[in-house]
Structure formats: C-alpha cells, structure tokens
Short mmCIF file of N, CA and C and ligand atoms in Angstrom, two decimals:
data_model
loop_
_atom_site.label_atom_id
_atom_site.label_comp_id
_atom_site.label_asym_id
_atom_site.label_seq_id
_atom_site.Cartn_x
_atom_site.Cartn_y
_atom_site.Cartn_z
N UNK R 863 -32.33 -22.32 -60.47
CA UNK R 863 -33.00 -21.73 -59.31
C UNK R 863 -33.36 -22.83 -58.30
N UNK R 864 -33.00 -22.57 -57.04
CA UNK R 864 -33.35 -23.54 -56.00
C UNK R 864 -34.71 -23.16 -55.41
N UNK R 865 -35.65 -24.06 -55.59
CA UNK R 865 -37.00 -23.77 -55.10
C UNK R 865 -37.07 -23.95 -53.58
N UNK R 866 -37.86 -23.10 -52.95
CA UNK R 866 -38.02 -23.19 -51.49
C UNK R 866 -39.00 -24.32 -51.16
N UNK R 867 -38.59 -25.18 -50.25
CA UNK R 867 -39.50 -26.22 -49.79
C UNK R 867 -40.65 -25.59 -49.02
N UNK R 868 -41.84 -25.79 -49.54
CA UNK R 868 -43.01 -25.10 -48.99
C UNK R 868 -44.04 -26.09 -48.47
N UNK R 869 -44.68 -25.68 -47.37
CA UNK R 869 -45.80 -26.46 -46.84
C UNK R 869 -47.08 -25.63 -47.01
N UNK R 870 -48.12 -26.24 -47.55
CA UNK R 870 -49.42 -25.56 -47.66
C UNK R 870 -50.35 -26.14 -46.61
N UNK R 871 -50.92 -25.26 -45.81
CA UNK R 871 -51.88 -25.66 -44.77
C UNK R 871 -53.30 -25.48 -45.32
N UNK R 872 -54.12 -26.49 -45.17
CA UNK R 872 -55.50 -26.41 -45.67
C UNK R 872 -56.49 -26.94 -44.62
N UNK R 873 -57.77 -26.64 -44.88
CA UNK R 873 -58.83 -27.25 -44.05
C UNK R 873 -60.01 -27.73 -44.90
N UNK R 874 -60.05 -27.31 -46.18
CA UNK R 874 -61.28 -27.60 -46.92
C UNK R 874 -61.08 -27.97 -48.38
N UNK R 875 -61.70 -27.18 -49.25
CA UNK R 875 -61.75 -27.49 -50.68
C UNK R 875 -60.40 -27.62 -51.35
N UNK R 876 -59.50 -26.73 -50.99
CA UNK R 876 -58.14 -26.80 -51.54
C UNK R 876 -58.01 -26.31 -52.97
N UNK R 877 -58.92 -25.42 -53.41
CA UNK R 877 -58.79 -24.96 -54.79
C UNK R 877 -57.55 -24.06 -54.95
N UNK R 878 -57.22 -23.31 -53.92
CA UNK R 878 -55.97 -22.52 -53.99
C UNK R 878 -54.75 -23.44 -53.99
N UNK R 879 -54.84 -24.50 -53.21
CA UNK R 879 -53.74 -25.48 -53.19
C UNK R 879 -53.54 -26.05 -54.60
N UNK R 880 -54.65 -26.46 -55.21
CA UNK R 880 -54.58 -27.03 -56.56
C UNK R 880 -53.90 -26.05 -57.53
N UNK R 881 -54.31 -24.80 -57.44
CA UNK R 881 -53.73 -23.77 -58.29
C UNK R 881 -52.23 -23.61 -58.03
N UNK R 882 -51.84 -23.64 -56.76
CA UNK R 882 -50.41 -23.50 -56.43
C UNK R 882 -49.62 -24.72 -56.90
N UNK R 883 -50.25 -25.88 -56.83
CA UNK R 883 -49.55 -27.09 -57.33
C UNK R 883 -49.25 -26.91 -58.81
N UNK R 884 -50.25 -26.46 -59.57
CA UNK R 884 -50.02 -26.25 -61.01
C UNK R 884 -48.92 -25.23 -61.25
N UNK R 885 -49.02 -24.09 -60.54
CA UNK R 885 -48.06 -23.02 -60.77
C UNK R 885 -46.64 -23.45 -60.39
N UNK R 886 -46.54 -24.25 -59.33
CA UNK R 886 -45.20 -24.59 -58.84
C UNK R 886 -44.50 -25.61 -59.74
N UNK R 887 -45.24 -26.15 -60.71
CA UNK R 887 -44.58 -27.06 -61.66
C UNK R 887 -43.70 -26.30 -62.65
N UNK R 888 -43.96 -25.02 -62.75
CA UNK R 888 -43.18 -24.16 -63.63
C UNK R 888 -41.78 -24.00 -63.02
N UNK R 889 -40.74 -24.26 -63.82
CA UNK R 889 -39.39 -24.26 -63.25
C UNK R 889 -38.97 -22.90 -62.71
N UNK R 890 -39.62 -21.83 -63.20
CA UNK R 890 -39.21 -20.51 -62.71
C UNK R 890 -40.03 -20.05 -61.50
N UNK R 891 -40.98 -20.86 -61.08
CA UNK R 891 -41.79 -20.49 -59.91
C UNK R 891 -40.98 -20.79 -58.65
N UNK R 892 -40.94 -19.83 -57.68
CA UNK R 892 -39.95 -19.97 -56.59
C UNK R 892 -40.17 -21.07 -55.55
N UNK R 893 -41.34 -21.72 -55.55
CA UNK R 893 -41.54 -22.73 -54.50
C UNK R 893 -41.82 -24.12 -55.04
N UNK R 894 -41.50 -25.10 -54.19
CA UNK R 894 -41.88 -26.48 -54.45
C UNK R 894 -42.79 -26.89 -53.30
N UNK R 895 -43.94 -27.44 -53.59
CA UNK R 895 -44.81 -27.87 -52.50
C UNK R 895 -44.35 -29.24 -52.04
N UNK R 896 -43.72 -29.25 -50.88
CA UNK R 896 -43.08 -30.46 -50.37
C UNK R 896 -43.94 -31.16 -49.33
N UNK R 897 -44.91 -30.44 -48.81
CA UNK R 897 -45.75 -31.02 -47.74
C UNK R 897 -47.09 -30.28 -47.69
N UNK R 898 -48.13 -31.05 -47.40
CA UNK R 898 -49.46 -30.45 -47.20
C UNK R 898 -49.94 -30.87 -45.82
N UNK R 899 -50.38 -29.91 -45.05
CA UNK R 899 -50.92 -30.21 -43.72
C UNK R 899 -52.40 -29.85 -43.71
N UNK R 900 -53.22 -30.79 -43.27
CA UNK R 900 -54.65 -30.51 -43.15
C UNK R 900 -55.09 -30.78 -41.72
N UNK R 901 -55.92 -29.90 -41.18
CA UNK R 901 -56.47 -30.19 -39.85
C UNK R 901 -57.90 -30.73 -39.97
N UNK R 902 -58.24 -31.12 -41.19
CA UNK R 902 -59.55 -31.73 -41.43
C UNK R 902 -59.31 -33.01 -42.22
N UNK R 903 -59.66 -34.13 -41.59
CA UNK R 903 -59.42 -35.44 -42.22
C UNK R 903 -60.14 -35.57 -43.56
N UNK R 904 -61.29 -34.87 -43.66
CA UNK R 904 -62.13 -35.02 -44.85
C UNK R 904 -61.92 -33.90 -45.86
N UNK R 905 -60.91 -33.08 -45.68
CA UNK R 905 -60.70 -31.96 -46.60
C UNK R 905 -60.52 -32.48 -48.03
N UNK R 906 -61.26 -31.87 -48.96
CA UNK R 906 -61.15 -32.29 -50.35
C UNK R 906 -59.74 -32.04 -50.88
N UNK R 907 -59.08 -31.03 -50.32
CA UNK R 907 -57.72 -30.70 -50.73
C UNK R 907 -56.76 -31.87 -50.59
N UNK R 908 -57.04 -32.79 -49.68
CA UNK R 908 -56.15 -33.95 -49.50
C UNK R 908 -56.12 -34.80 -50.78
N UNK R 909 -57.22 -34.79 -51.52
CA UNK R 909 -57.25 -35.54 -52.79
C UNK R 909 -56.16 -35.05 -53.76
N UNK R 910 -55.89 -33.73 -53.72
CA UNK R 910 -54.84 -33.20 -54.60
C UNK R 910 -53.47 -33.69 -54.17
N UNK R 911 -53.29 -33.80 -52.87
CA UNK R 911 -52.02 -34.32 -52.36
C UNK R 911 -51.82 -35.74 -52.90
N UNK R 912 -52.88 -36.53 -52.82
CA UNK R 912 -52.79 -37.92 -53.29
C UNK R 912 -52.56 -37.95 -54.79
N UNK R 913 -53.36 -37.19 -55.51
CA UNK R 913 -53.28 -37.20 -56.97
C UNK R 913 -51.89 -36.80 -57.48
N UNK R 914 -51.30 -35.79 -56.84
CA UNK R 914 -50.01 -35.29 -57.32
C UNK R 914 -48.84 -35.83 -56.50
N UNK R 915 -49.14 -36.85 -55.69
CA UNK R 915 -48.11 -37.56 -54.92
C UNK R 915 -47.24 -36.61 -54.07
N UNK R 916 -47.92 -35.74 -53.39
CA UNK R 916 -47.23 -34.82 -52.48
C UNK R 916 -47.47 -35.33 -51.05
N UNK R 917 -46.41 -35.43 -50.24
CA UNK R 917 -46.61 -35.90 -48.86
C UNK R 917 -47.65 -35.03 -48.14
N UNK R 918 -48.51 -35.65 -47.38
CA UNK R 918 -49.50 -34.89 -46.62
C UNK R 918 -49.70 -35.53 -45.26
N UNK R 919 -50.09 -34.71 -44.32
CA UNK R 919 -50.43 -35.26 -43.00
C UNK R 919 -51.68 -34.57 -42.47
N UNK R 920 -52.43 -35.37 -41.74
CA UNK R 920 -53.59 -34.83 -41.03
C UNK R 920 -53.13 -34.54 -39.61
N UNK R 921 -53.41 -33.34 -39.15
CA UNK R 921 -53.07 -33.01 -37.76
C UNK R 921 -54.33 -32.56 -37.04
N UNK R 922 -54.63 -33.26 -35.97
CA UNK R 922 -55.81 -32.91 -35.18
C UNK R 922 -55.46 -31.74 -34.27
N UNK R 923 -55.93 -30.56 -34.68
CA UNK R 923 -55.54 -29.36 -33.94
C UNK R 923 -56.40 -29.16 -32.67
N UNK R 924 -57.26 -30.16 -32.37
CA UNK R 924 -58.05 -30.05 -31.13
C UNK R 924 -57.29 -30.63 -29.94
N UNK R 925 -56.22 -31.37 -30.23
CA UNK R 925 -55.50 -31.98 -29.11
C UNK R 925 -54.29 -31.13 -28.72
N UNK R 926 -53.94 -31.22 -27.44
CA UNK R 926 -52.77 -30.49 -26.99
C UNK R 926 -51.54 -31.05 -27.70
N UNK R 927 -50.48 -30.33 -27.78
CA UNK R 927 -49.23 -30.81 -28.38
C UNK R 927 -49.30 -30.93 -29.91
N UNK R 928 -50.41 -30.47 -30.51
CA UNK R 928 -50.48 -30.60 -31.97
C UNK R 928 -49.40 -29.76 -32.65
N UNK R 929 -49.04 -28.65 -31.99
CA UNK R 929 -48.05 -27.76 -32.60
C UNK R 929 -46.68 -28.46 -32.71
N UNK R 930 -46.37 -29.28 -31.72
CA UNK R 930 -45.10 -30.02 -31.78
C UNK R 930 -45.06 -30.94 -32.98
N UNK R 931 -46.22 -31.55 -33.25
CA UNK R 931 -46.30 -32.45 -34.40
C UNK R 931 -46.09 -31.65 -35.71
N UNK R 932 -46.67 -30.47 -35.75
CA UNK R 932 -46.47 -29.61 -36.93
C UNK R 932 -44.98 -29.30 -37.09
N UNK R 933 -44.34 -28.86 -36.00
CA UNK R 933 -42.92 -28.50 -36.07
C UNK R 933 -42.04 -29.68 -36.50
N UNK R 934 -42.34 -30.84 -35.94
CA UNK R 934 -41.54 -32.03 -36.30
C UNK R 934 -41.60 -32.30 -37.79
N UNK R 935 -42.80 -32.17 -38.35
CA UNK R 935 -42.96 -32.43 -39.78
C UNK R 935 -42.34 -31.34 -40.65
N UNK R 936 -42.44 -30.11 -40.19
CA UNK R 936 -41.83 -29.02 -40.97
C UNK R 936 -40.32 -29.22 -41.03
N UNK R 937 -39.79 -29.72 -39.93
CA UNK R 937 -38.36 -29.97 -39.87
C UNK R 937 -38.00 -31.15 -40.77
N UNK R 938 -38.79 -32.21 -40.65
CA UNK R 938 -38.54 -33.42 -41.44
C UNK R 938 -38.48 -33.11 -42.94
N UNK R 939 -39.39 -32.25 -43.40
CA UNK R 939 -39.45 -31.94 -44.83
C UNK R 939 -38.67 -30.67 -45.19
N UNK R 940 -37.87 -30.19 -44.24
CA UNK R 940 -37.01 -29.01 -44.47
C UNK R 940 -37.80 -27.82 -45.04
N UNK R 941 -38.90 -27.53 -44.40
CA UNK R 941 -39.79 -26.48 -44.90
C UNK R 941 -39.26 -25.08 -44.54
N UNK R 942 -39.13 -24.23 -45.57
CA UNK R 942 -38.64 -22.88 -45.29
C UNK R 942 -39.71 -21.82 -45.59
N UNK R 943 -40.86 -22.24 -46.11
CA UNK R 943 -41.91 -21.27 -46.45
C UNK R 943 -43.27 -21.93 -46.24
N UNK R 944 -44.23 -21.14 -45.76
CA UNK R 944 -45.57 -21.69 -45.47
C UNK R 944 -46.65 -20.84 -46.13
N UNK R 945 -47.59 -21.51 -46.80
CA UNK R 945 -48.76 -20.84 -47.35
C UNK R 945 -50.00 -21.35 -46.64
N UNK R 946 -50.77 -20.45 -46.06
CA UNK R 946 -52.05 -20.84 -45.46
C UNK R 946 -53.11 -20.62 -46.54
N UNK R 947 -53.77 -21.69 -46.94
CA UNK R 947 -54.73 -21.60 -48.04
C UNK R 947 -56.06 -22.20 -47.58
N UNK R 948 -56.85 -21.36 -46.92
CA UNK R 948 -58.12 -21.85 -46.40
C UNK R 948 -57.93 -22.68 -45.15
N UNK R 949 -56.92 -22.35 -44.35
CA UNK R 949 -56.64 -23.07 -43.10
C UNK R 949 -57.44 -22.38 -41.99
N UNK R 950 -58.38 -23.12 -41.42
CA UNK R 950 -59.35 -22.52 -40.51
C UNK R 950 -58.91 -22.60 -39.05
N UNK R 951 -57.67 -22.25 -38.80
CA UNK R 951 -57.19 -22.29 -37.43
C UNK R 951 -56.12 -21.22 -37.29
N UNK R 952 -56.15 -20.51 -36.19
CA UNK R 952 -55.12 -19.48 -35.99
C UNK R 952 -53.81 -20.19 -35.64
N UNK R 953 -52.74 -19.84 -36.34
CA UNK R 953 -51.47 -20.54 -36.08
C UNK R 953 -50.83 -20.00 -34.80
N UNK R 954 -50.00 -20.82 -34.17
CA UNK R 954 -49.41 -20.45 -32.88
C UNK R 954 -48.39 -19.33 -33.05
N UNK R 955 -48.17 -18.59 -31.98
CA UNK R 955 -47.17 -17.51 -32.08
C UNK R 955 -45.78 -18.09 -32.26
N UNK R 956 -45.59 -19.32 -31.77
CA UNK R 956 -44.29 -19.97 -31.96
C UNK R 956 -44.02 -20.16 -33.47
N UNK R 957 -45.06 -20.60 -34.18
CA UNK R 957 -44.90 -20.81 -35.63
C UNK R 957 -44.67 -19.48 -36.36
N UNK R 958 -45.47 -18.50 -35.98
CA UNK R 958 -45.35 -17.17 -36.60
C UNK R 958 -43.93 -16.62 -36.41
N UNK R 959 -43.42 -16.76 -35.20
CA UNK R 959 -42.09 -16.20 -34.92
C UNK R 959 -40.99 -16.99 -35.62
N UNK R 960 -41.17 -18.27 -35.69
CA UNK R 960 -40.17 -19.11 -36.34
C UNK R 960 -40.10 -18.84 -37.85
N UNK R 961 -41.26 -18.57 -38.44
CA UNK R 961 -41.32 -18.34 -39.89
C UNK R 961 -41.61 -16.88 -40.23
N UNK R 962 -41.07 -15.98 -39.46
CA UNK R 962 -41.32 -14.55 -39.70
C UNK R 962 -41.06 -14.18 -41.16
N UNK R 963 -42.04 -13.53 -41.78
CA UNK R 963 -41.93 -13.11 -43.19
C UNK R 963 -41.83 -14.29 -44.15
N UNK R 964 -42.02 -15.49 -43.61
CA UNK R 964 -41.96 -16.70 -44.45
C UNK R 964 -43.27 -17.47 -44.31
N UNK R 965 -44.30 -16.79 -43.82
CA UNK R 965 -45.61 -17.44 -43.70
C UNK R 965 -46.67 -16.45 -44.18
N UNK R 966 -47.43 -16.87 -45.20
CA UNK R 966 -48.41 -15.96 -45.80
C UNK R 966 -49.79 -16.61 -45.84
N UNK R 967 -50.81 -15.77 -45.91
CA UNK R 967 -52.20 -16.23 -45.88
C UNK R 967 -52.98 -15.53 -46.98
N UNK R 968 -54.04 -16.20 -47.45
CA UNK R 968 -54.95 -15.54 -48.39
C UNK R 968 -56.29 -15.35 -47.72
N UNK R 969 -56.85 -14.15 -47.89
CA UNK R 969 -58.13 -13.83 -47.25
C UNK R 969 -59.09 -13.23 -48.29
N UNK R 970 -60.37 -13.64 -48.24
CA UNK R 970 -61.31 -13.18 -49.29
C UNK R 970 -61.94 -11.82 -49.04
N UNK R 971 -61.14 -10.82 -48.70
CA UNK R 971 -61.66 -9.45 -48.61
C UNK R 971 -60.48 -8.50 -48.79
N UNK R 972 -60.82 -7.23 -48.88
CA UNK R 972 -59.76 -6.22 -48.98
C UNK R 972 -59.37 -5.82 -47.56
N UNK R 973 -58.43 -6.54 -47.00
CA UNK R 973 -58.01 -6.25 -45.63
C UNK R 973 -57.46 -4.83 -45.56
N UNK R 974 -57.63 -4.11 -44.44
CA UNK R 974 -58.08 -4.62 -43.14
C UNK R 974 -59.59 -4.74 -42.98
N UNK R 975 -60.35 -4.54 -44.06
CA UNK R 975 -61.81 -4.70 -43.94
C UNK R 975 -62.19 -6.17 -43.88
N UNK R 976 -63.19 -6.48 -43.11
CA UNK R 976 -63.81 -7.81 -43.06
C UNK R 976 -62.83 -8.95 -42.73
N UNK R 977 -62.15 -8.78 -41.62
CA UNK R 977 -61.33 -9.89 -41.11
C UNK R 977 -62.26 -10.99 -40.63
N UNK R 978 -61.75 -12.19 -40.54
CA UNK R 978 -62.55 -13.28 -39.95
C UNK R 978 -63.48 -13.95 -40.94
N UNK R 979 -64.54 -14.56 -40.40
CA UNK R 979 -65.42 -15.41 -41.21
C UNK R 979 -66.62 -14.65 -41.78
N UNK R 980 -67.41 -15.35 -42.60
CA UNK R 980 -68.67 -14.84 -43.14
C UNK R 980 -68.46 -13.55 -43.95
N UNK R 981 -67.37 -13.51 -44.65
CA UNK R 981 -66.94 -12.28 -45.34
C UNK R 981 -67.96 -11.75 -46.35
N UNK R 982 -68.42 -12.65 -47.24
CA UNK R 982 -69.24 -12.16 -48.36
C UNK R 982 -70.57 -11.59 -47.87
N UNK R 983 -71.16 -12.23 -46.91
CA UNK R 983 -72.40 -11.76 -46.31
C UNK R 983 -72.21 -10.37 -45.71
N UNK R 984 -71.10 -10.19 -45.03
CA UNK R 984 -70.84 -8.89 -44.38
C UNK R 984 -70.54 -7.80 -45.42
N UNK R 985 -69.86 -8.19 -46.49
CA UNK R 985 -69.56 -7.23 -47.56
C UNK R 985 -70.88 -6.71 -48.16
N UNK R 986 -71.82 -7.63 -48.40
CA UNK R 986 -73.10 -7.24 -49.00
C UNK R 986 -73.93 -6.39 -48.02
N UNK R 987 -73.97 -6.83 -46.77
CA UNK R 987 -74.75 -6.09 -45.76
C UNK R 987 -74.23 -4.68 -45.58
N UNK R 988 -72.95 -4.53 -45.76
CA UNK R 988 -72.32 -3.22 -45.57
C UNK R 988 -72.42 -2.33 -46.81
N UNK R 989 -73.05 -2.89 -47.85
CA UNK R 989 -73.24 -2.18 -49.13
C UNK R 989 -71.94 -1.63 -49.69
N UNK R 990 -70.92 -2.48 -49.68
CA UNK R 990 -69.63 -2.10 -50.26
C UNK R 990 -69.77 -1.94 -51.78
N UNK R 991 -69.00 -1.07 -52.36
CA UNK R 991 -69.07 -0.96 -53.82
C UNK R 991 -68.01 -1.84 -54.49
N UNK R 992 -67.00 -2.20 -53.71
CA UNK R 992 -65.97 -3.08 -54.26
C UNK R 992 -65.49 -4.06 -53.19
N UNK R 993 -64.93 -5.16 -53.64
CA UNK R 993 -64.31 -6.09 -52.71
C UNK R 993 -63.17 -6.80 -53.45
N UNK R 994 -62.69 -7.91 -52.90
CA UNK R 994 -61.57 -8.59 -53.55
C UNK R 994 -60.89 -9.53 -52.58
N UNK R 995 -59.60 -9.70 -52.78
CA UNK R 995 -58.86 -10.61 -51.89
C UNK R 995 -57.51 -9.98 -51.53
N UNK R 996 -56.94 -10.51 -50.47
CA UNK R 996 -55.64 -10.01 -49.99
C UNK R 996 -54.73 -11.18 -49.64
N UNK R 997 -53.50 -11.11 -50.10
CA UNK R 997 -52.49 -12.05 -49.61
C UNK R 997 -51.59 -11.24 -48.70
N UNK R 998 -51.37 -11.75 -47.49
CA UNK R 998 -50.63 -10.96 -46.51
C UNK R 998 -49.68 -11.84 -45.69
N UNK R 999 -48.66 -11.20 -45.13
CA UNK R 999 -47.81 -11.90 -44.18
C UNK R 999 -48.64 -12.20 -42.93
N UNK R 1000 -48.33 -13.30 -42.29
CA UNK R 1000 -49.08 -13.68 -41.09
C UNK R 1000 -48.35 -13.16 -39.86
N UNK R 1001 -49.09 -12.49 -39.01
CA UNK R 1001 -48.54 -12.15 -37.69
C UNK R 1001 -49.45 -12.76 -36.63
N UNK R 1002 -49.30 -12.31 -35.40
CA UNK R 1002 -50.05 -12.98 -34.33
C UNK R 1002 -51.52 -12.58 -34.27
N UNK R 1003 -51.91 -11.59 -35.06
CA UNK R 1003 -53.31 -11.15 -35.03
C UNK R 1003 -54.10 -11.80 -36.17
N UNK R 1004 -55.38 -12.05 -35.93
CA UNK R 1004 -56.23 -12.67 -36.95
C UNK R 1004 -56.27 -11.80 -38.22
N UNK R 1005 -55.88 -12.40 -39.34
CA UNK R 1005 -55.85 -11.70 -40.63
C UNK R 1005 -55.10 -10.37 -40.55
N UNK R 1006 -54.09 -10.35 -39.70
CA UNK R 1006 -53.24 -9.16 -39.57
C UNK R 1006 -52.00 -9.33 -40.44
N UNK R 1007 -51.01 -8.48 -40.27
CA UNK R 1007 -49.78 -8.63 -41.07
C UNK R 1007 -49.87 -7.82 -42.35
N UNK R 1008 -48.72 -7.37 -42.82
CA UNK R 1008 -48.70 -6.50 -43.99
C UNK R 1008 -49.18 -7.20 -45.25
N UNK R 1009 -49.93 -6.44 -46.04
CA UNK R 1009 -50.44 -6.99 -47.32
C UNK R 1009 -49.29 -7.10 -48.32
N UNK R 1010 -49.34 -8.14 -49.13
CA UNK R 1010 -48.35 -8.32 -50.20
C UNK R 1010 -49.01 -8.00 -51.54
N UNK R 1011 -50.20 -8.55 -51.74
CA UNK R 1011 -50.94 -8.33 -52.99
C UNK R 1011 -52.42 -8.22 -52.69
N UNK R 1012 -53.08 -7.28 -53.37
CA UNK R 1012 -54.55 -7.18 -53.28
C UNK R 1012 -55.11 -7.19 -54.69
N UNK R 1013 -56.26 -7.80 -54.86
CA UNK R 1013 -56.97 -7.75 -56.15
C UNK R 1013 -58.39 -7.28 -55.88
N UNK R 1014 -58.86 -6.38 -56.73
CA UNK R 1014 -60.14 -5.70 -56.47
C UNK R 1014 -61.12 -5.91 -57.61
N UNK R 1015 -62.40 -6.02 -57.30
CA UNK R 1015 -63.43 -5.90 -58.34
C UNK R 1015 -64.62 -5.09 -57.81
N UNK R 1016 -65.39 -4.54 -58.73
CA UNK R 1016 -66.58 -3.76 -58.34
C UNK R 1016 -67.79 -4.69 -58.26
N UNK R 1017 -68.61 -4.45 -57.27
CA UNK R 1017 -69.76 -5.33 -57.01
C UNK R 1017 -70.96 -4.85 -57.83
N UNK R 1018 -71.63 -5.78 -58.52
CA UNK R 1018 -72.87 -5.46 -59.24
C UNK R 1018 -74.06 -5.60 -58.29
N UNK R 1019 -75.13 -4.87 -58.60
CA UNK R 1019 -76.34 -4.95 -57.76
C UNK R 1019 -76.86 -6.37 -57.65
N UNK R 1020 -76.67 -7.13 -58.73
CA UNK R 1020 -77.23 -8.49 -58.75
C UNK R 1020 -76.31 -9.53 -58.08
N UNK R 1021 -75.15 -9.13 -57.64
CA UNK R 1021 -74.22 -10.10 -57.03
C UNK R 1021 -74.74 -10.58 -55.68
N UNK R 1022 -74.82 -11.90 -55.53
CA UNK R 1022 -75.16 -12.45 -54.22
C UNK R 1022 -73.90 -13.08 -53.62
N UNK R 1023 -74.05 -13.73 -52.47
CA UNK R 1023 -72.87 -14.29 -51.79
C UNK R 1023 -72.10 -15.27 -52.67
N UNK R 1024 -72.87 -16.13 -53.35
CA UNK R 1024 -72.23 -17.16 -54.19
C UNK R 1024 -71.42 -16.53 -55.31
N UNK R 1025 -72.02 -15.50 -55.93
CA UNK R 1025 -71.32 -14.83 -57.05
C UNK R 1025 -70.07 -14.11 -56.53
N UNK R 1026 -70.21 -13.45 -55.38
CA UNK R 1026 -69.03 -12.77 -54.81
C UNK R 1026 -67.91 -13.76 -54.53
N UNK R 1027 -68.32 -14.94 -54.01
CA UNK R 1027 -67.32 -15.96 -53.69
C UNK R 1027 -66.59 -16.40 -54.95
N UNK R 1028 -67.37 -16.65 -55.99
CA UNK R 1028 -66.79 -17.12 -57.26
C UNK R 1028 -65.81 -16.07 -57.82
N UNK R 1029 -66.29 -14.81 -57.85
CA UNK R 1029 -65.45 -13.75 -58.41
C UNK R 1029 -64.18 -13.56 -57.56
N UNK R 1030 -64.35 -13.64 -56.25
CA UNK R 1030 -63.20 -13.46 -55.36
C UNK R 1030 -62.20 -14.60 -55.56
N UNK R 1031 -62.73 -15.82 -55.62
CA UNK R 1031 -61.80 -16.96 -55.76
C UNK R 1031 -61.05 -16.92 -57.08
N UNK R 1032 -61.74 -16.47 -58.14
CA UNK R 1032 -61.02 -16.37 -59.41
C UNK R 1032 -59.86 -15.39 -59.31
N UNK R 1033 -60.04 -14.34 -58.52
CA UNK R 1033 -58.93 -13.39 -58.32
C UNK R 1033 -57.85 -13.99 -57.43
N UNK R 1034 -58.28 -14.83 -56.47
CA UNK R 1034 -57.31 -15.46 -55.57
C UNK R 1034 -56.30 -16.31 -56.35
N UNK R 1035 -56.79 -16.95 -57.41
CA UNK R 1035 -55.89 -17.83 -58.17
C UNK R 1035 -54.80 -17.03 -58.89
N UNK R 1036 -55.05 -15.72 -59.07
CA UNK R 1036 -54.00 -14.85 -59.64
C UNK R 1036 -53.15 -14.28 -58.50
N UNK R 1037 -53.84 -13.88 -57.43
CA UNK R 1037 -53.15 -13.14 -56.35
C UNK R 1037 -52.12 -13.99 -55.60
N UNK R 1038 -52.47 -15.24 -55.32
CA UNK R 1038 -51.57 -16.06 -54.47
C UNK R 1038 -50.22 -16.30 -55.16
N UNK R 1039 -50.24 -16.80 -56.41
CA UNK R 1039 -48.94 -16.99 -57.07
C UNK R 1039 -48.16 -15.67 -57.23
N UNK R 1040 -48.88 -14.60 -57.55
CA UNK R 1040 -48.22 -13.30 -57.70
C UNK R 1040 -47.53 -12.88 -56.41
N UNK R 1041 -48.22 -13.08 -55.29
CA UNK R 1041 -47.66 -12.70 -53.99
C UNK R 1041 -46.40 -13.51 -53.70
N UNK R 1042 -46.44 -14.79 -54.02
CA UNK R 1042 -45.27 -15.64 -53.75
C UNK R 1042 -44.07 -15.16 -54.57
N UNK R 1043 -44.32 -14.84 -55.82
CA UNK R 1043 -43.23 -14.34 -56.67
C UNK R 1043 -42.67 -13.06 -56.07
N UNK R 1044 -43.57 -12.19 -55.62
CA UNK R 1044 -43.17 -10.92 -55.03
C UNK R 1044 -42.32 -11.10 -53.76
N UNK R 1045 -42.73 -12.03 -52.91
CA UNK R 1045 -41.98 -12.29 -51.66
C UNK R 1045 -40.54 -12.67 -51.98
N UNK R 1046 -40.36 -13.53 -52.96
CA UNK R 1046 -39.00 -14.01 -53.24
C UNK R 1046 -38.20 -13.05 -54.10
N UNK R 1047 -38.90 -12.19 -54.80
CA UNK R 1047 -38.19 -11.18 -55.57
C UNK R 1047 -37.53 -10.17 -54.62
N UNK R 1048 -38.19 -9.96 -53.51
CA UNK R 1048 -37.70 -8.92 -52.59
C UNK R 1048 -36.66 -9.42 -51.60
N UNK R 1049 -36.30 -10.70 -51.69
CA UNK R 1049 -35.33 -11.23 -50.71
C UNK R 1049 -33.91 -10.96 -51.18
C1 GRF P 1499 -60.40 -18.91 -49.84
O1 GRF P 1499 -61.45 -18.12 -50.29
C2 GRF P 1499 -59.49 -18.14 -48.95
O2 GRF P 1499 -59.50 -16.78 -49.20
C3 GRF P 1499 -60.05 -18.39 -47.58
O3 GRF P 1499 -60.54 -19.69 -47.61
C4 GRF P 1499 -60.89 -20.04 -48.95
C5 GRF P 1499 -60.21 -21.34 -49.24
O4 GRF P 1499 -60.64 -21.90 -50.44
N1 GRF P 1499 -59.04 -18.16 -46.57
P1 GRF P 1499 -59.91 -23.20 -51.01
O5 GRF P 1499 -59.90 -24.23 -49.89
O6 GRF P 1499 -58.54 -22.80 -51.43
O7 GRF P 1499 -60.78 -23.66 -52.16
#
C-alpha cells in the first residue's frame, strides 16, 4: 500500500497529532505524516515533530504571503492530504480548493452545533444532554463541510468544562484515525 504524504497543521498541544503519528506507523494505515506545519512557534505539538524526526515548519500566519509559503512547502514534500488538528486559523479558499475532499478537520462538538471557539462552555450553558466530536471535510465556511465521522457521549450532571474536554478528546483519538481510514476507503 502506498501511503499518502500528509501534512498535519497544528497550533497548540498536538495530542491529536501525537495520536496520528502513532497510528500512521501501522503499515496498513493510509497516511504517512511527512510534514507538520505550526502557526505557533511555541506549540507543544512541535516537540512531537522533533521527537519522531518529522519535518516541521513554523509559519507566521500574521504576515501577508504566508499562504505562498504554505503552498511551497506542501509542494516540496509532495503533500496530497491535509489534517487540521487544533489549527487555530481559517485556511485560505485557495488551499481548500486545491485540496478539495483532501483536507479534513476535527472539531470538539457534534457539528453543525457549536461551531467556533469556547465549545464546552456553550454546550453546558445550552444544557445539552449529549455532545462529542466531528471529523469533517473542510470547505470555505468555519467548521463547515460534510461530516465524515461523529462520536457521541451523554453528559452527566457533574460534568464541567474540563471533564467534557477530556471525554471529548478521548473520543477524538478514535474518531480522527477512523475518519482517515474512511476517506481512503471511499476513493
Ligand atoms: C481538539 O479538541 C480539536 O477538536 C480542536 O482543537 C483541539 C486540539 O487539541 N480543533 P490537540 O492540539 O490535538 O491536543
């Protein structure tokens, strides 16, 4: 099986990145993480790039022309698939169009509910009975695009934001690899 050269975009902790690195070591897993892009110099996720000797670059997305730098690197590493894993920046429409159906994102809610930030707080305030995570194709709208995989759990009365985050992230570590397998199964 020829693994797809994949770039993971991050901005922070990188726990999903770490999980994908582990999963992608399996010979039957469809992707190889060939590049990591971070728009945060201090992202903890960069440590995983160093530890597992995966090429990484920091891109300052506050400057003009940053998108060109992204494209140049995606080309250099022959990237054919992109995973957004806690990347806190809306990607350009040029990138979305270039990687149509080849760029996916993970979001900590049951989309289309609770798009955007501050998810867990809003879930609790809204007195939801269940929540979870969604892996979806990326389109030009914030947290838009068709869902690939969703994972759900029921909320306990005692659950606070931290507990919701923990439970959601544990599901994310199952959902992201599953979604990737699903994307390539359907090609
Ligand atoms: C995840 O909860 C993901 O759903 C959201 O950002 C968080 C990233 O966590 N988009 P990590 O950086 O993978 O630990």
